[in-house]
CSV table of C-alpha atoms in Angstrom, one decimal:
chain,number,residue,atom,x,y,z
A,837,MET,CA,72.6,182.1,297.8
A,838,ASP,CA,74.5,179.4,299.5
A,839,LEU,CA,77.1,177.0,298.1
A,840,GLU,CA,74.8,174.0,298.3
A,841,THR,CA,72.2,175.7,296.1
A,842,ILE,CA,75.0,176.7,293.7
A,843,ILE,CA,76.3,173.1,293.4
A,844,LYS,CA,72.7,171.9,292.8
A,845,GLN,CA,72.3,174.4,290.0
A,846,LEU,CA,75.6,173.4,288.5
A,847,GLU,CA,74.6,169.7,288.6
A,848,LYS,CA,71.2,170.5,287.1
A,849,ALA,CA,73.0,172.5,284.3
A,850,ASN,CA,75.2,169.4,283.5
A,851,VAL,CA,78.4,171.2,284.2
A,852,THR,CA,81.3,168.8,283.6
A,853,ASP,CA,84.4,170.9,283.2
A,854,THR,CA,85.5,172.9,286.2
A,855,PHE,CA,89.3,172.3,285.8
A,856,GLY,CA,91.3,174.7,287.9
A,857,THR,CA,88.3,176.6,289.1
A,858,LYS,CA,87.3,175.1,292.5
A,859,LYS,CA,88.2,178.4,294.2
A,860,GLU,CA,85.9,180.3,291.9
A,861,ILE,CA,83.0,177.9,292.5
A,862,LYS,CA,83.5,178.5,296.3
A,863,ALA,CA,83.3,182.3,295.6
A,864,LEU,CA,80.0,182.0,293.7
A,865,PRO,CA,77.7,182.5,296.7
A,866,GLU,CA,79.1,186.1,297.0
A,867,ILE,CA,78.6,186.8,293.3
A,868,ILE,CA,75.4,185.1,292.2
A,869,ASN,CA,72.2,186.9,293.2
A,870,ASP,CA,69.4,185.0,295.0
A,871,ASP,CA,67.0,185.5,292.0
A,872,GLU,CA,69.6,184.2,289.4
A,873,THR,CA,69.7,180.7,288.0
A,874,ILE,CA,72.9,179.2,286.6
A,875,LEU,CA,72.3,177.9,283.1
A,876,TYR,CA,75.8,176.6,282.4
A,877,ALA,CA,79.4,177.0,283.5
A,878,THR,CA,82.8,175.8,282.3
A,879,SER,CA,86.5,176.7,282.7
A,880,GLY,CA,88.6,178.7,280.3
A,881,PHE,CA,91.3,181.3,279.8
A,882,PHE,CA,90.3,185.0,279.8
A,883,GLU,CA,92.7,188.0,279.8
A,884,GLY,CA,95.6,185.8,280.8
A,885,ASN,CA,94.0,183.9,283.7
A,886,THR,CA,92.1,180.7,284.2
A,887,VAL,CA,88.5,181.6,284.9
A,888,LEU,CA,85.1,180.1,285.5
A,889,ILE,CA,82.7,181.2,282.9
A,890,VAL,CA,79.1,181.2,284.2
A,891,CYS,CA,76.1,181.9,282.1
A,892,THR,CA,73.0,182.8,284.3
A,893,ASP,CA,69.5,183.8,283.2
A,894,SER,CA,70.6,187.5,283.3
A,895,ARG,CA,74.3,187.7,282.7
A,896,ILE,CA,77.6,186.1,281.7
A,897,LEU,CA,80.3,186.1,284.4
A,898,PHE,CA,84.0,185.6,284.2
A,899,ILE,CA,85.4,184.8,287.6
A,900,ASP,CA,89.0,184.6,288.7
A,901,LYS,CA,89.9,184.0,292.4
A,902,GLY,CA,93.5,184.9,293.2
A,903,LEU,CA,95.8,182.3,294.8
A,904,ILE,CA,96.1,184.2,298.1
A,905,TYR,CA,93.2,186.8,298.2
A,906,GLY,CA,90.8,188.7,296.0
A,907,VAL,CA,88.3,187.9,293.4
A,908,LYS,CA,88.1,189.4,290.0
A,909,SER,CA,84.7,189.3,288.3
A,910,TYR,CA,83.8,190.6,284.9
A,911,GLU,CA,80.2,190.5,283.7
A,912,ILE,CA,78.2,191.0,280.5
A,913,PRO,CA,74.5,191.6,280.9
A,914,LEU,CA,72.6,189.3,278.5
A,915,ASP,CA,70.7,192.2,276.9
A,916,MET,CA,74.1,193.6,275.8
A,917,VAL,CA,75.1,190.5,273.9
A,918,ASN,CA,75.2,191.2,270.2
A,919,GLY,CA,76.7,187.9,269.0
A,920,VAL,CA,78.4,184.7,270.0
A,921,SER,CA,80.7,182.5,267.9
A,922,TYR,CA,83.0,179.6,268.7
A,923,SER,CA,85.7,177.5,267.1
A,924,ILE,CA,87.0,174.1,268.1
A,925,GLY,CA,90.6,172.9,267.7
A,926,LEU,CA,92.2,169.5,268.4
A,927,VAL,CA,91.9,169.7,272.2
A,928,PHE,CA,90.5,173.1,273.1
A,929,GLY,CA,88.1,175.6,271.7
A,930,LYS,CA,87.4,179.3,271.8
A,931,VAL,CA,84.2,181.3,272.4
A,932,SER,CA,83.8,185.0,271.3
A,933,VAL,CA,81.1,187.1,272.9
A,934,VAL,CA,80.4,190.5,271.2
A,935,ASN,CA,78.8,193.2,273.3
A,936,GLY,CA,78.8,196.6,271.6
A,937,ALA,CA,82.2,197.3,270.1
A,938,ILE,CA,84.0,194.8,272.4
A,939,THR,CA,84.7,191.2,271.6
A,940,ASN,CA,85.5,189.1,274.6
A,941,GLU,CA,87.5,185.9,273.7
A,942,ILE,CA,87.6,183.0,276.0
A,943,ASP,CA,90.3,180.5,275.1
A,944,ASN,CA,91.4,177.0,276.2
A,945,ILE,CA,87.8,175.8,276.8
A,946,ASP,CA,87.4,172.0,276.7
A,947,LYS,CA,86.2,171.2,273.2
A,948,LYS,CA,83.3,169.1,274.6
A,949,THR,CA,81.9,172.2,276.4
A,950,VAL,CA,82.6,174.9,273.8
A,951,SER,CA,79.4,174.5,271.7
A,952,ILE,CA,77.3,174.0,274.8
A,953,LEU,CA,78.5,177.3,276.3
A,954,ALA,CA,78.0,179.2,273.1
A,955,ASP,CA,74.5,177.8,272.5
A,956,THR,CA,73.5,178.4,276.1
A,957,ILE,CA,74.7,182.1,275.9
A,958,LYS,CA,72.8,182.6,272.6
A,959,LYS,CA,69.6,181.1,273.9
A,960,ALA,CA,69.8,182.9,277.3
A,961,ALA,CA,70.4,186.2,275.6
A,962,ASN,CA,67.5,185.7,273.3
A,963,ASP,CA,65.2,184.6,276.2
A,964,TYR,CA,66.3,187.5,278.3
A,965,LYS,CA,65.7,190.1,275.5
A,966,ASN,CA,62.3,188.6,274.8
A,967,LYS,CA,61.4,188.7,278.5
A,968,LEU,CA,62.4,192.4,278.6
A,969,LYS,CA,60.2,193.1,275.5
A,970,GLN,CA,57.2,191.2,277.1
A,971,SER,CA,57.5,193.3,280.3
A,972,THR,CA,57.6,196.5,278.2
A,973,ILE,CA,54.6,195.4,276.2
A,974,SER,CA,52.8,194.4,279.4
A,975,SER,CA,53.5,197.7,281.0
A,976,ASN,CA,52.3,199.6,277.9
A,977,VAL,CA,49.1,197.5,277.9
A,978,ASN,CA,48.5,198.4,281.6
A,979,ILE,CA,49.0,202.1,280.8
A,980,ASN,CA,46.7,201.9,277.8
A,981,THR,CA,44.1,200.0,279.9
A,982,THR,CA,44.3,202.7,282.5
A,983,ASP,CA,43.9,205.3,279.9
A,984,SER,CA,40.8,203.6,278.4
A,985,ASP,CA,39.4,203.1,281.8
A,986,SER,CA,39.8,206.9,282.5
A,987,ILE,CA,38.1,207.7,279.2
A,988,THR,CA,35.2,205.4,280.0
A,989,GLN,CA,34.8,207.1,283.4
A,990,LEU,CA,34.8,210.5,281.8
A,991,LEU,CA,32.2,209.5,279.2
A,992,ASN,CA,30.0,208.1,282.0
A,993,VAL,CA,30.3,211.3,283.9
A,994,ASN,CA,29.5,213.4,280.8
A,995,SER,CA,26.6,211.2,280.0
A,996,GLU,CA,25.2,211.7,283.5
A,997,ILE,CA,25.6,215.5,283.1
A,998,LEU,CA,23.9,215.4,279.7
A,999,HIS,CA,21.0,213.5,281.2
A,1000,GLU,CA,20.6,216.0,284.1
A,1001,LEU,CA,20.8,218.9,281.6
A,1002,LYS,CA,18.0,217.4,279.5
A,1003,ALA,CA,15.9,216.9,282.7
A,1004,ILE,CA,16.4,220.6,283.7
A,1005,ARG,CA,15.5,221.7,280.1
A,1006,HIS,CA,12.4,219.6,280.2
A,1007,LEU,CA,11.4,221.2,283.6
A,1008,LEU,CA,12.1,224.7,282.3
A,1009,GLU,CA,10.0,224.0,279.2
A,1010,LYS,CA,7.1,222.8,281.4
A,1011,ASP,CA,7.2,226.0,283.5
A,1012,SER,CA,7.2,228.3,280.5
A,1013,TYR,CA,3.8,227.1,279.3
């Protein structure tokens, strides 16, 4: 995915706070997959560094580009999100994302974007999990349909064999008289 597409997705997602994360935005084309859509992003403080928090339709990313070189990226797949909570202070807020036994806390998020980020993560995780359930149900239906098609074919073959056996019996009975 190119930077122009990323910027369009950020604009479409109404991203307003990218304070101190311009380098991270420029690194997104290397990190975001072509089939991913950015749902929301904002800046915050994670594990002692200023990061860009990006929620896509499949994962949450915490991206920190070093001053001179290197990019640190931490991700949480949406199907692993067990809970999301947030709190808002006078100027900044905090979002906590629980996945398994780990709670990831993102501090110093602009208080205007805290609830938007938390709600976006909750909705995206729910949508992603429902999509996974639907694909599982769909694949099970296909398997069941294939099974019922096979059974129908077997019944048809057995019916044809039964019909032929009856015809043979009828011919044998005629010959015995």
